[in-house]
Each structure stands twice: as structure tokens, then as C-alpha cells.
Amino acid sequence: MGKRVAIVGFGQTYQRSSRKDVNGVELINEAVQTALKDAGLTINDIDAVVIGNMDHFEGINYVDMWSVEGSGAVMKPIIKVTTGGTTGTTVAMCAYYHVASGLFDRVLAIGWEKNSESDTTGAIITAFHPVWERPNLGGAIAGLAVEASKYMHNYKITERDGARVAVRERLHALNNPYAHLHQEWMKGMKVEQIVDMLVGSEQNQVLAYPLRMSDMCPRTDGAAAAIFASEDVAEKLAPIPAWVHATANRHNYVYLGDLDWNVNETLRDSSRKVFKKAGIKEPLKQIDVCELYLPYSYAGLKWMEDIGFCGPGQGPKLVWDGITDMDGEMPVNPSGGVMSSNPIGATGLIRVGEAALQIMRKAGTRQVQKDVNFAFATGFGGCSWADVMLLGKNKPA
Amino acid sequence: MDKKEADKELLAIDSGDMFQPYRWSVGKYGSKFLLELKENKKLFGVKCPKCGRVYVPPRKVCGRCFVAMYEFVPVSDEGEIVVCAIIEFGFVDPETGKQRPVPYGYVFVKLDGADTALPHFLDSADPEKVKVGARVKAVFEENRKGSIMDIKHFTLI
Ligand SMILES: [Zn+2]
């Protein structure tokens, strides 16, 4: 049994489509300074650093080396982890492991990306197998569209169901000054009315049938940093530390064609693993808020089922009933989620950080108006591997 | 200075066209598969001795059972669409540096006799026809080079 570990500080840049005013080092530094300030620490207090992004998105390798002046890792232990879409959650997991090991007391986790520096679709294609997969793959959009086709086929899901998720994410983003997309025009409109507009609008271009523009995440420049601390120091550093109760990740395929598209098996099993560890039997009742890596709308239906929040095909009812809205029983993505900001290497860490903020009651205008005992964060990579992390207000047993 | 003026002073340096060639090993099974495709227009998979799954493209280890696979089994050039999309947005193919022609049907085909699916092009971009469960057949290139693109595309039966 390792040390108990908590998140005691979090910082992020404002997520924007392009940050030409900073290079990678400077962008990273913004997030690190904010996180240190949040935890009331200086860089001298940090024992080790874990950093990640998707190297090939900027076409520059070895961020652990070239970012040290921004990350604060000069002459400190630093490790790069880069796991695709899950990079941000994996840096969080890796920082957790560092502290849980007992070897480090305060570890800084950093995720960042400048998507504006390359063509995201092209970069994503090169993450797949050159011989068997690249010739016909159309980036993340194609990979997600095919998943949607199967889910829609299996349960007679409509375009309106997908749009309902998109509307939730974009309405929540309006409460979050850090979010990239602020669709002010939605303000004050009824949910049904916005859904009708999205599915009826020709401007809402079909990117990869059945997915339209509004179903997808944006491309974002941004960075995030979180500070993980051991049980020996956490309570001195934060009035309400966000304790890590459990974390897990899973992979299950070599080629996309190996996947059983009926179920997101990696997300299902990693979720089950952490729920079991934390004694969660009824996730929908026992988890108070979620920050889920939902890169496209239908993930907000199907993956809710796979996580275990509802039964197969029940995702739309859960979402239409408002359970996952800000004022619902279990709000999902008060931050606006990935569909409102997606600086890929930071995206997973933002999920973890936003979940921590909800527990620490530091989420400001996006703080849920209920007690938060458990907050659940997930990461998603490729199609489709998963990282999950369960945070709690109470110190784990 | 307003934001627009300030932005003019912020430089971003273009890489220009870049070219970094690779040479990827496909292994014994991959080589045999691509040669069969090239020379005989035949497709095959490899069967796990433990769970019985037939993998296409063939590979040496069944990850779920973590055992070696030796048995090659023929699979049909016909099969069923398990998942699909119609790609409509334009993008540059990083493998060719050219625009990928759109729209195109993008399908994962479970060939008869296989348990995994092969991603490929479909020669239809009609949402009424590109459907989960539809039957399709491989159309082979005349001049084959030993690549998965020796299957030109799949066509609806
Ligand atoms: Zn097997």
C-alpha cells in the first residue's frame, strides 16, 4: 500500500484557438506559475516533474528537455509521458504514482499543446498504423464517426440526442472563463430550441456523417498543471485537498478493426476497477460530479452507459432528463468539457484538475451547487483507450 | 496598440514542405498477406489456438490469450460493414501531401470467416446505402503493388 495522495493546486491557461504570443516554454510556464500560486508553493518546493503532450503535433520532440526553463525542472527529476489523447490523465496518474511511492512529497504534473502549430487531422493520422490504417483514415473525426454509426444503429439514436449533449457542453462552457468556445448566442435560449437549430442548420456542416461541426471538439492552444502531494503535507497545503481514491487505465487493441464497437471496453473496465476499489456500487448516486473526456457528442451518451451510469441504450434518457446538467443530480463537465476546449496534451489534466477544483470548492462560476464527495475524471485516447481517476473529499481509508 | 496590430508583430515560422521517409517492417505474416493479395487476390487470417478468433490482418500473437498463432485460414473477399462513416471534410493526407478526395465512404468490413474488421474505402458516399450491416465485396486493383491499397475499395453487393 502506497502513500495517500491529494491534489493541492491546479492552474491552467485561458484555452484559446491560437496563442501566437507565446512559444511552448512560455505557455507551459503560465500554467506552472498559476498552479504553484494556487498551492501557495514555489518551484523550490517541487520534488519532481511529469510532463506530456503529443510530440508530433508540434513536430518537436523531447519536451522534457527543451521546456525545463518553463516547467521549472532545471536540475530536478523530470519524466515525459505521451499517451495520445490520454496524455493529460496519464501525467496525472504518473505524478500520483511518484507520490504514492513515498519517494517524492510534491510532484508537478504538466500537460500542454499548441494545436495551432500543425494540421491536427494530419498529425492524428500519423498516430495510426502506416501500412494497414493510414491510407483511408480521416483523423479523429473519422474514428469517432464510425463509433457513432454503430451506437446509433444499435439503439436507434437520433441526431437530436447527440446535439443534446453538445448543447449541454457549450452551455456549461459559458460559465467557464478558461473555456475556448463561448457560444454566447445560446445564452437564454431553451435547450430544445438550440438542439433544433443545430440539427436543422446548413451552416452546421457535416464533417463525417453522422457527425456535424457541433458534434466535435475544437483545436486549442493551452496548458495545465496540477500539484500532487503526499498525505504528510497535503492537509497543510490545502484547506480541502482533493484525494486520489483510485486510478486505472486500459488498452485493448493493435488495429482499430480489432475493436468491438458495441462497447467502450477500456473505459468500462477501468471505471469498474476504480469503483470497486472505492466501494462505489451505484455510480450515478454516489458520484457527485464528473469531468469526462468526451471528444464528441455521442460519447456523452454511449460512454455514460459504458462507465455504468445507466444501462445500454439509456444514455439519451439520462441526458434529456437533465440529470447531467449543472443543476442536475450528477452534473457532467461543468467546465464545458473537451467539446469546448481541446489542447490535447493538456485536455486530460484539465479533466482531473477541474474535478479537483469541484472538491476543493474553487471552481468559481462553474462550481456545482451541491456537496461534492466524489468527483470522477476520465481520459480518452485514439479509439479507444482509457485512463480514469476518482477523487474524493475524504481521505481514503 | 490594439490586438490586431499587436498580432502583426507576432511571427510564426513555417516549416515549408517536409519529407521524412521511413521503411516499415511488416513481418513474416504481414508479408505473406500482402504477397497473397498482390499475386492471387486472396485474403487470409490467422486463428488463435486458444480462443479461436481469426485475425485480419494476420499477426503472430493473440493479445487476449497471449499465445502464438500459427494457423492460417482463408477469409472471403466479401463481408459485412460493422461500422461506417462518410468523410466529407477536406484535409491533407499526411502520407501523400495531397488533399484526400472527399466525400468518401469509410467502412470497417468484417470479411466472412474473420473476427476482426478491415478499414477501407467504400465506393459510395450515399447515407442511404452506407449502413451498418450492409454486405460488401472487395474490388481489386489491376496493377497490384503489395499494399492494402491493392484492394482498390469495397463495393456494395
Ligand atoms: Zn486468443
Coordinates of C-alpha atoms and ligand atoms in Angstrom, one line a residue:
Chain A
M1 CA 0.0 0.0 0.0
G2 CA 1.5 3.3 -1.1
K3 CA 1.1 6.8 0.5
R4 CA -2.2 8.5 0.2
V5 CA -2.0 11.3 -2.3
A6 CA -4.0 14.5 -2.9
I7 CA -4.2 17.3 -5.5
V8 CA -3.4 20.5 -3.7
G9 CA -3.1 23.0 -6.5
F10 CA -4.2 23.5 -10.1
G11 CA -3.6 26.0 -12.8
Q12 CA -4.4 26.5 -16.4
T13 CA -4.0 29.0 -19.2
Y14 CA -7.0 30.5 -20.9
Q15 CA -7.8 28.0 -23.6
R16 CA -7.7 29.7 -27.0
S17 CA -7.6 28.8 -30.7
S18 CA -4.1 30.3 -31.1
R19 CA -1.6 31.7 -28.7
K20 CA 1.0 33.2 -31.1
D21 CA 2.1 35.5 -28.3
V22 CA 3.9 32.6 -26.5
N23 CA 6.1 29.7 -27.5
G24 CA 5.8 26.3 -25.9
V25 CA 8.1 27.1 -23.0
E26 CA 6.2 30.3 -22.2
L27 CA 2.8 28.6 -22.5
I28 CA 3.9 25.9 -20.1
N29 CA 5.3 28.4 -17.7
E30 CA 2.0 30.2 -17.5
A31 CA 0.2 27.1 -16.2
V32 CA 3.0 26.2 -13.8
Q33 CA 3.1 29.6 -12.2
T34 CA -0.7 29.5 -11.8
A35 CA -0.6 26.1 -10.2
L36 CA 2.2 27.0 -7.8
K37 CA 0.4 30.1 -6.8
D38 CA -2.8 28.1 -6.2
A39 CA -1.0 25.7 -3.9
G40 CA 1.0 28.5 -2.2
L41 CA 4.3 26.9 -3.2
T42 CA 7.4 28.0 -5.0
I43 CA 9.3 25.9 -7.6
N44 CA 11.8 25.1 -4.9
D45 CA 9.1 23.1 -3.1
I46 CA 8.7 20.8 -6.1
D47 CA 10.5 17.4 -5.9
A48 CA 9.8 16.1 -9.4
V49 CA 8.0 16.9 -12.6
V50 CA 6.0 14.8 -15.1
I51 CA 5.2 16.5 -18.4
G52 CA 3.4 15.4 -21.6
N53 CA 2.0 16.4 -24.9
M54 CA 1.8 14.9 -28.3
D55 CA 5.3 15.5 -29.7
H56 CA 4.3 15.2 -33.3
F57 CA 1.6 17.8 -33.0
E58 CA 4.3 20.5 -32.9
G59 CA 6.9 18.4 -34.6
I60 CA 9.4 19.0 -31.8
N61 CA 10.5 16.0 -29.7
Y62 CA 11.7 15.8 -26.1
V63 CA 9.6 18.4 -24.3
D64 CA 11.2 17.1 -21.0
M65 CA 14.4 18.6 -22.3
W66 CA 13.5 21.8 -24.1
S67 CA 10.8 23.1 -21.7
V68 CA 12.8 22.9 -18.4
E69 CA 13.1 26.7 -18.1
G70 CA 9.3 26.9 -18.3
S71 CA 8.4 23.8 -16.4
G72 CA 10.7 24.6 -13.5
A73 CA 12.5 21.3 -13.9
V74 CA 16.1 22.6 -14.2
M75 CA 18.2 20.1 -12.2
K76 CA 15.1 18.2 -11.0
P77 CA 13.8 14.7 -11.8
I78 CA 11.6 15.0 -14.8
I79 CA 9.9 12.4 -17.0
K80 CA 7.9 12.8 -20.2
V81 CA 4.9 10.7 -20.8
T82 CA 3.0 10.8 -24.0
T83 CA 0.0 8.6 -24.5
G84 CA -2.0 10.3 -27.1
G85 CA -5.4 11.8 -26.1
T86 CA -4.9 10.4 -22.6
T87 CA -1.6 12.2 -22.1
G88 CA -3.0 14.7 -19.6
T89 CA -4.6 12.0 -17.5
T90 CA -1.5 9.9 -17.7
V91 CA 0.7 12.7 -16.5
A92 CA -1.7 12.9 -13.5
M93 CA -1.5 9.2 -13.0
C94 CA 2.3 9.2 -13.2
A95 CA 2.5 12.1 -10.7
Y96 CA 0.2 10.2 -8.4
Y97 CA 2.5 7.1 -8.7
H98 CA 5.5 9.2 -7.9
V99 CA 4.0 10.5 -4.7
A100 CA 2.3 7.2 -3.7
S101 CA 5.7 5.5 -3.9
G102 CA 6.9 7.5 -1.0
L103 CA 9.9 8.8 -2.9
F104 CA 8.5 12.3 -3.5
D105 CA 6.3 14.6 -1.5
R106 CA 5.3 17.2 -4.0
V107 CA 5.1 16.4 -7.7
L108 CA 4.1 18.8 -10.5
A109 CA 2.1 17.3 -13.4
I110 CA 2.0 19.3 -16.7
G111 CA 0.1 18.9 -19.9
W112 CA 0.1 21.2 -22.8
E113 CA -0.5 21.5 -26.6
K114 CA -0.3 24.1 -29.3
N115 CA -2.7 22.6 -31.8
S116 CA -2.4 25.7 -33.9
E117 CA 1.1 24.7 -34.9
S118 CA 0.1 21.8 -37.2
D119 CA -2.8 20.3 -39.0
T120 CA -4.5 18.2 -36.3
T121 CA -6.1 15.7 -38.7
G122 CA -2.8 15.0 -40.5
A123 CA -1.0 14.6 -37.2
I124 CA -3.6 12.3 -35.8
I125 CA -3.5 10.1 -39.0
T126 CA 0.3 9.6 -38.4
A127 CA -0.5 8.2 -35.0
F128 CA -2.1 5.2 -36.7
H129 CA -0.5 2.2 -38.5
P130 CA 1.1 3.3 -41.7
V131 CA 0.6 0.1 -43.6
W132 CA -2.9 -1.0 -42.5
E133 CA -4.7 2.1 -41.3
R134 CA -3.4 5.4 -42.6
P135 CA -4.5 5.2 -46.3
N136 CA -8.2 5.6 -45.5
L137 CA -8.4 7.1 -42.0
G138 CA -9.7 10.6 -41.8
G139 CA -8.3 11.6 -38.5
A140 CA -10.1 11.6 -35.2
I141 CA -13.3 12.7 -36.8
A142 CA -13.5 9.5 -38.9
G143 CA -12.6 7.3 -36.0
L144 CA -15.4 8.8 -33.8
A145 CA -17.9 8.9 -36.6
V146 CA -17.7 5.2 -37.1
E147 CA -18.3 4.6 -33.4
A148 CA -21.4 6.8 -33.6
S149 CA -22.7 4.8 -36.6
K150 CA -22.7 1.6 -34.6
Y151 CA -24.2 3.2 -31.4
M152 CA -27.0 4.9 -33.5
H153 CA -27.7 1.7 -35.3
N154 CA -27.9 -0.4 -32.1
Y155 CA -30.2 1.8 -30.2
K156 CA -32.0 4.0 -32.8
I157 CA -30.2 7.1 -31.5
T158 CA -31.1 10.3 -33.3
E159 CA -29.1 13.3 -34.3
R160 CA -31.1 15.3 -31.8
D161 CA -29.8 13.0 -29.0
G162 CA -26.2 13.8 -30.0
A163 CA -27.0 17.5 -30.2
R164 CA -28.5 17.5 -26.7
V165 CA -25.0 16.6 -25.4
A166 CA -23.3 19.3 -27.5
V167 CA -25.7 21.9 -26.1
R168 CA -25.0 20.9 -22.5
E169 CA -21.3 21.2 -23.0
R170 CA -21.5 24.6 -24.7
L171 CA -23.9 26.0 -22.2
H172 CA -21.6 24.9 -19.4
A173 CA -18.7 26.5 -21.1
L174 CA -20.4 29.8 -20.8
N175 CA -19.8 29.6 -17.1
N176 CA -16.1 28.9 -17.6
P177 CA -13.8 31.9 -18.4
Y178 CA -11.0 29.4 -19.3
A179 CA -13.0 27.6 -22.0
H180 CA -12.1 28.1 -25.6
L181 CA -15.6 28.1 -27.1
H182 CA -18.0 30.6 -25.7
Q183 CA -21.2 30.4 -27.9
E184 CA -22.8 33.4 -26.5
W185 CA -25.7 33.1 -28.9
M186 CA -27.0 30.2 -26.9
K187 CA -27.5 32.3 -23.8
G188 CA -31.0 32.5 -22.6
M189 CA -32.4 30.1 -25.2
K190 CA -34.2 26.9 -24.4
V191 CA -32.3 23.7 -24.8
E192 CA -34.8 22.2 -27.2
Q193 CA -34.7 25.3 -29.3
I194 CA -30.9 25.1 -29.6
V195 CA -31.0 21.4 -30.4
D196 CA -33.5 22.1 -33.2
M197 CA -31.2 24.8 -34.6
L198 CA -28.1 22.6 -34.6
V199 CA -29.7 19.7 -36.4
G200 CA -31.6 22.0 -38.9
S201 CA -28.8 24.4 -39.8
E202 CA -27.0 24.1 -43.1
Q203 CA -24.1 26.1 -41.7
N204 CA -23.6 23.3 -39.2
Q205 CA -21.6 21.4 -41.7
V206 CA -21.5 17.6 -41.8
L207 CA -17.8 16.8 -41.3
A208 CA -18.1 13.0 -41.3
Y209 CA -21.6 11.7 -41.5
P210 CA -23.2 11.3 -39.0
L211 CA -21.1 14.0 -37.2
R212 CA -21.5 17.7 -37.8
M213 CA -19.3 20.5 -36.7
S214 CA -21.3 21.0 -33.5
D215 CA -20.7 17.3 -32.5
M216 CA -16.9 17.8 -32.4
C217 CA -14.3 19.3 -30.1
P218 CA -12.3 22.3 -31.3
R219 CA -8.5 22.6 -31.7
T220 CA -7.0 24.5 -28.9
D221 CA -3.7 26.0 -27.6
G222 CA -3.3 25.7 -23.9
A223 CA -1.6 24.2 -20.9
A224 CA -2.5 22.9 -17.4
A225 CA -0.6 22.0 -14.3
A226 CA -1.5 20.2 -11.1
I227 CA 0.4 19.6 -7.9
F228 CA 0.1 16.2 -6.2
A229 CA 1.2 16.0 -2.6
S230 CA 1.6 13.2 -0.1
E231 CA -0.5 12.7 3.0
D232 CA 2.4 14.0 5.1
V233 CA 2.0 17.5 3.6
A234 CA -1.3 17.7 1.7
E235 CA -3.5 19.0 4.6
K236 CA -1.0 21.7 5.4
L237 CA -1.1 22.9 1.8
A238 CA -4.8 22.9 1.0
P239 CA -7.8 23.5 3.2
I240 CA -9.7 20.8 1.3
P241 CA -7.2 18.6 -0.6
A242 CA -8.7 16.5 -3.5
W243 CA -7.7 13.0 -2.5
V244 CA -7.0 10.4 -5.2
H245 CA -9.1 7.4 -4.3
A246 CA -8.3 5.2 -7.2
T247 CA -6.9 5.4 -10.8
A248 CA -6.7 2.9 -13.6
N249 CA -6.1 2.6 -17.3
R250 CA -6.6 0.0 -20.0
H251 CA -5.6 -0.7 -23.6
N252 CA -7.1 -3.5 -25.8
Y253 CA -6.2 -3.5 -29.4
V254 CA -3.5 -3.2 -32.1
Y255 CA -5.6 -2.1 -35.1
L256 CA -8.8 -0.2 -35.0
G257 CA -10.5 -3.0 -36.8
D258 CA -9.9 -5.3 -33.8
L259 CA -12.3 -3.3 -31.7
D260 CA -15.8 -4.4 -30.6
W261 CA -17.6 -1.1 -31.3
N262 CA -20.6 -2.2 -29.3
V263 CA -18.9 -1.2 -26.1
N264 CA -16.0 1.1 -25.0
E265 CA -14.4 -1.8 -23.2
T266 CA -11.3 0.1 -21.9
L267 CA -13.4 2.8 -20.3
R268 CA -15.9 0.2 -18.9
D269 CA -13.3 -1.9 -17.2
S270 CA -11.1 0.9 -15.9
S271 CA -14.2 2.5 -14.4
R272 CA -15.3 -0.7 -12.8
K273 CA -11.8 -1.2 -11.4
V274 CA -11.8 2.2 -9.6
F275 CA -15.4 2.0 -8.4
K276 CA -14.7 -1.4 -6.9
K277 CA -11.6 -0.1 -5.1
A278 CA -13.5 2.9 -3.7
G279 CA -16.6 0.9 -2.8
I280 CA -18.9 2.6 -5.3
K281 CA -21.8 0.4 -6.1
E282 CA -24.2 2.9 -7.7
P283 CA -22.0 5.3 -9.6
L284 CA -24.9 7.6 -10.6
K285 CA -25.9 8.1 -6.9
Q286 CA -22.5 8.1 -5.3
I287 CA -20.6 10.3 -7.7
D288 CA -21.4 13.9 -7.3
V289 CA -19.8 15.5 -10.4
C290 CA -17.8 14.3 -13.5
E291 CA -15.2 15.8 -15.8
L292 CA -15.3 13.3 -18.6
Y293 CA -13.1 13.3 -21.7
L294 CA -15.9 13.4 -24.3
P295 CA -14.3 14.4 -27.6
Y296 CA -17.6 14.3 -29.5
S297 CA -21.3 14.4 -28.7
Y298 CA -22.3 10.7 -28.9
A299 CA -19.6 9.8 -26.4
G300 CA -21.7 11.7 -23.9
L301 CA -24.4 9.1 -24.4
K302 CA -22.7 5.8 -25.1
W303 CA -19.8 6.2 -22.7
M304 CA -22.1 7.1 -19.9
E305 CA -23.5 3.6 -20.4
D306 CA -20.1 2.0 -20.5
I307 CA -18.9 3.8 -17.3
G308 CA -22.0 2.3 -15.6
F309 CA -24.1 5.4 -15.0
C310 CA -27.1 3.8 -16.9
G311 CA -27.9 0.7 -18.9
P312 CA -27.3 0.1 -22.6
G313 CA -29.2 2.5 -24.8
Q314 CA -30.3 4.6 -21.8
G315 CA -27.7 7.4 -22.3
P316 CA -30.1 9.7 -24.1
K317 CA -32.8 9.5 -21.4
L318 CA -30.2 10.3 -18.8
V319 CA -29.1 13.4 -20.7
W320 CA -32.5 14.6 -21.9
D321 CA -33.8 14.3 -18.3
G322 CA -31.3 16.9 -17.3
I323 CA -29.5 14.7 -14.8
T324 CA -26.1 15.7 -16.2
D325 CA -26.8 19.4 -16.4
M326 CA -25.4 22.0 -14.0
D327 CA -28.4 21.8 -11.8
G328 CA -29.0 18.1 -12.2
E329 CA -28.3 15.2 -9.8
M330 CA -24.9 14.5 -11.3
P331 CA -23.5 17.3 -13.4
V332 CA -21.2 16.3 -16.2
N333 CA -18.5 18.7 -17.3
P334 CA -19.3 22.0 -15.5
S335 CA -16.2 23.3 -17.3
G336 CA -17.8 22.7 -20.8
G337 CA -15.6 19.7 -21.3
V338 CA -13.5 18.7 -24.3
M339 CA -16.1 19.8 -26.8
S340 CA -15.4 23.4 -25.6
S341 CA -11.6 23.2 -25.2
N342 CA -9.2 20.7 -26.5
P343 CA -5.5 21.4 -26.1
I344 CA -4.9 17.7 -26.5
G345 CA -1.9 17.1 -24.2
A346 CA -3.5 19.2 -21.5
T347 CA -7.1 18.1 -22.0
G348 CA -7.0 15.1 -19.7
L349 CA -5.2 17.0 -17.0
I350 CA -7.8 19.7 -17.2
R351 CA -10.4 17.0 -16.5
V352 CA -8.5 15.9 -13.4
G353 CA -7.9 19.5 -12.4
E354 CA -11.5 20.6 -12.9
A355 CA -12.7 17.6 -10.9
A356 CA -10.2 18.6 -8.1
L357 CA -11.5 22.2 -8.2
Q358 CA -15.1 20.9 -7.6
I359 CA -13.9 19.0 -4.5
M360 CA -11.8 21.9 -3.3
R361 CA -14.8 24.3 -3.9
K362 CA -12.6 26.5 -6.0
A363 CA -14.4 26.2 -9.3
G364 CA -15.8 29.8 -9.1
T365 CA -18.6 30.4 -11.5
R366 CA -18.7 26.8 -12.6
Q367 CA -18.8 25.4 -9.0
V368 CA -21.7 22.9 -8.7
Q369 CA -24.3 23.8 -6.1
K370 CA -24.2 20.6 -4.1
D371 CA -21.8 18.8 -1.8
V372 CA -19.0 17.1 -3.7
N373 CA -17.7 13.9 -2.0
F374 CA -16.6 12.1 -5.1
A375 CA -15.6 13.6 -8.5
F376 CA -14.8 11.3 -11.4
A377 CA -12.4 12.3 -14.2
T378 CA -11.6 10.3 -17.4
G379 CA -9.2 10.5 -20.3
F380 CA -9.6 9.1 -23.8
G381 CA -7.1 8.2 -26.5
G382 CA -7.2 7.2 -30.1
C383 CA -10.2 4.9 -30.4
S384 CA -10.2 3.9 -27.8
W385 CA -8.2 3.5 -24.7
A386 CA -8.9 5.0 -21.3
D387 CA -7.5 6.5 -18.1
V388 CA -9.8 7.2 -15.2
M389 CA -9.2 8.8 -11.8
L390 CA -11.6 9.1 -8.9
L391 CA -11.1 12.0 -6.5
G392 CA -12.7 12.4 -3.1
K393 CA -13.2 14.9 -0.3
N394 CA -12.5 12.4 2.4
K395 CA -9.0 10.9 3.0
P396 CA -9.0 7.4 1.6
A397 CA -9.1 4.6 4.2
Chain B
M1 CA -1.8 49.3 -29.9
D2 CA -4.9 47.2 -30.5
K3 CA -4.9 43.4 -30.6
K4 CA -4.8 43.1 -34.4
E5 CA -1.9 45.5 -34.6
A6 CA 0.0 43.6 -31.9
D7 CA -0.7 40.2 -33.7
K8 CA 1.1 41.5 -36.8
E9 CA 4.3 41.7 -34.8
L10 CA 4.0 38.1 -33.6
L11 CA 5.8 35.8 -36.0
A12 CA 5.2 32.1 -36.7
I13 CA 7.8 30.4 -38.8
D14 CA 6.6 27.9 -41.5
S15 CA 8.4 24.6 -41.8
G16 CA 7.9 24.5 -45.5
D17 CA 7.2 21.1 -47.2
M18 CA 9.0 18.4 -45.2
F19 CA 9.8 14.9 -46.2
Q20 CA 11.0 12.2 -43.8
P21 CA 10.8 8.8 -45.4
Y22 CA 10.5 5.6 -43.4
R23 CA 10.9 1.9 -44.1
W24 CA 8.4 -0.2 -42.1
S25 CA 8.8 -3.9 -41.5
V26 CA 5.5 -5.8 -41.8
G27 CA 7.0 -9.2 -40.5
K28 CA 6.5 -12.7 -42.0
Y29 CA 2.7 -12.8 -41.6
G30 CA 2.2 -9.3 -42.9
S31 CA 4.5 -10.0 -45.9
K32 CA 2.7 -13.3 -46.7
F33 CA -0.7 -11.5 -46.5
L34 CA 0.4 -8.7 -48.8
L35 CA 2.0 -11.0 -51.3
E36 CA -1.1 -13.3 -51.5
L37 CA -3.1 -10.2 -52.1
K38 CA -0.8 -8.9 -54.8
E39 CA -0.3 -12.2 -56.6
N40 CA -3.5 -14.1 -56.1
K41 CA -6.1 -11.6 -54.9
K42 CA -6.6 -13.9 -51.9
L43 CA -7.1 -12.9 -48.3
F44 CA -6.4 -14.9 -45.2
G45 CA -6.4 -14.5 -41.4
V46 CA -4.6 -16.3 -38.6
K47 CA -6.5 -18.3 -36.0
C48 CA -5.9 -18.3 -32.2
P49 CA -5.5 -21.9 -31.0
K50 CA -7.0 -20.9 -27.7
C51 CA -9.9 -18.6 -28.2
G52 CA -10.5 -19.4 -31.9
R53 CA -10.5 -15.7 -33.0
V54 CA -9.5 -15.2 -36.6
Y55 CA -7.4 -12.0 -37.0
V56 CA -7.2 -10.0 -40.2
P57 CA -4.6 -8.6 -40.9
P58 CA -2.7 -11.6 -39.5
R59 CA -0.3 -11.2 -36.6
K60 CA 1.7 -13.6 -34.5
V61 CA 0.2 -13.2 -31.1
C62 CA -3.3 -13.2 -29.8
G63 CA -3.1 -10.5 -27.2
R64 CA -6.1 -11.6 -25.2
C65 CA -4.7 -15.2 -24.8
F66 CA -1.1 -14.2 -25.1
V67 CA -0.3 -17.2 -27.2
A68 CA 1.4 -17.6 -30.6
M69 CA -0.8 -18.2 -33.6
Y70 CA 0.3 -20.5 -36.5
E71 CA -2.9 -21.5 -38.3
F72 CA -3.7 -19.5 -41.5
V73 CA -7.3 -19.6 -42.5
P74 CA -8.7 -18.3 -45.8
V75 CA -11.3 -15.5 -45.5
S76 CA -13.7 -14.3 -48.1
D77 CA -13.3 -11.1 -50.1
E78 CA -16.9 -10.4 -49.1
G79 CA -18.2 -9.3 -45.8
E80 CA -20.3 -7.0 -43.7
I81 CA -20.0 -3.4 -42.7
V82 CA -19.6 -3.3 -38.9
V83 CA -19.1 0.5 -38.6
C84 CA -19.1 3.3 -41.2
A85 CA -18.9 7.0 -41.9
I86 CA -19.0 9.3 -44.9
I87 CA -16.0 11.6 -44.7
E88 CA -17.0 15.0 -46.1
F89 CA -14.5 17.5 -44.6
G90 CA -11.4 18.3 -46.7
F91 CA -8.0 17.5 -45.3
V92 CA -4.4 17.0 -46.5
D93 CA -3.3 13.4 -46.4
P94 CA -0.1 13.4 -44.4
E95 CA 1.1 10.3 -46.3
T96 CA 0.8 11.9 -49.8
G97 CA 0.9 15.7 -49.1
K98 CA -2.3 15.9 -51.2
Q99 CA -5.9 16.6 -50.5
R100 CA -7.7 13.3 -49.7
P101 CA -10.5 13.2 -52.3
V102 CA -13.9 13.7 -50.4
P103 CA -16.6 12.7 -49.9
Y104 CA -15.8 9.0 -49.4
G105 CA -17.4 6.1 -47.7
Y106 CA -15.2 4.8 -44.8
V107 CA -16.1 1.3 -43.7
F108 CA -14.8 -1.4 -41.4
V109 CA -15.5 -4.7 -43.1
K110 CA -15.7 -8.0 -41.2
L111 CA -14.8 -10.4 -44.0
D112 CA -16.7 -13.7 -43.9
G113 CA -14.5 -16.0 -41.8
A114 CA -12.8 -13.3 -39.8
D115 CA -13.5 -11.9 -36.4
T116 CA -11.8 -8.6 -36.8
A117 CA -12.6 -5.9 -39.4
L118 CA -10.5 -4.3 -42.1
P119 CA -10.9 -0.5 -42.6
H120 CA -11.2 0.6 -46.2
F121 CA -12.8 2.9 -48.7
L122 CA -16.3 2.2 -50.0
D123 CA -17.3 3.3 -53.5
S124 CA -20.4 5.0 -52.2
A125 CA -21.0 8.2 -50.2
D126 CA -24.7 7.8 -50.1
P127 CA -26.0 7.9 -46.5
E128 CA -29.0 5.8 -47.5
K129 CA -26.6 3.0 -48.6
V130 CA -23.6 3.2 -46.4
K131 CA -25.1 1.4 -43.4
V132 CA -24.0 -0.8 -40.6
G133 CA -24.8 -4.4 -41.6
A134 CA -24.6 -3.8 -45.4
R135 CA -22.9 -6.5 -47.5
V136 CA -19.8 -5.5 -49.5
K137 CA -17.2 -7.1 -51.7
A138 CA -13.6 -6.2 -52.3
V139 CA -12.6 -4.7 -55.7
F140 CA -9.0 -5.3 -56.6
E141 CA -6.6 -3.1 -58.4
E142 CA -5.4 -4.2 -61.8
N143 CA -1.8 -3.3 -61.1
R144 CA -1.1 -4.5 -57.5
K145 CA 2.0 -3.5 -55.6
G146 CA 1.8 -5.4 -52.3
S147 CA -0.1 -2.9 -50.3
I148 CA -3.5 -2.9 -48.5
M149 CA -4.4 -0.5 -51.3
D150 CA -4.3 -3.4 -53.7
I151 CA -7.9 -3.6 -52.6
K152 CA -9.0 -0.5 -54.5
H153 CA -12.1 -0.2 -52.4
F154 CA -15.1 -2.2 -51.3
T155 CA -18.4 -2.1 -53.2
L156 CA -22.0 -2.7 -52.0
I157 CA -23.4 -6.0 -53.1
Ligands
ZN1 ZN -6.9 -16.0 -28.4

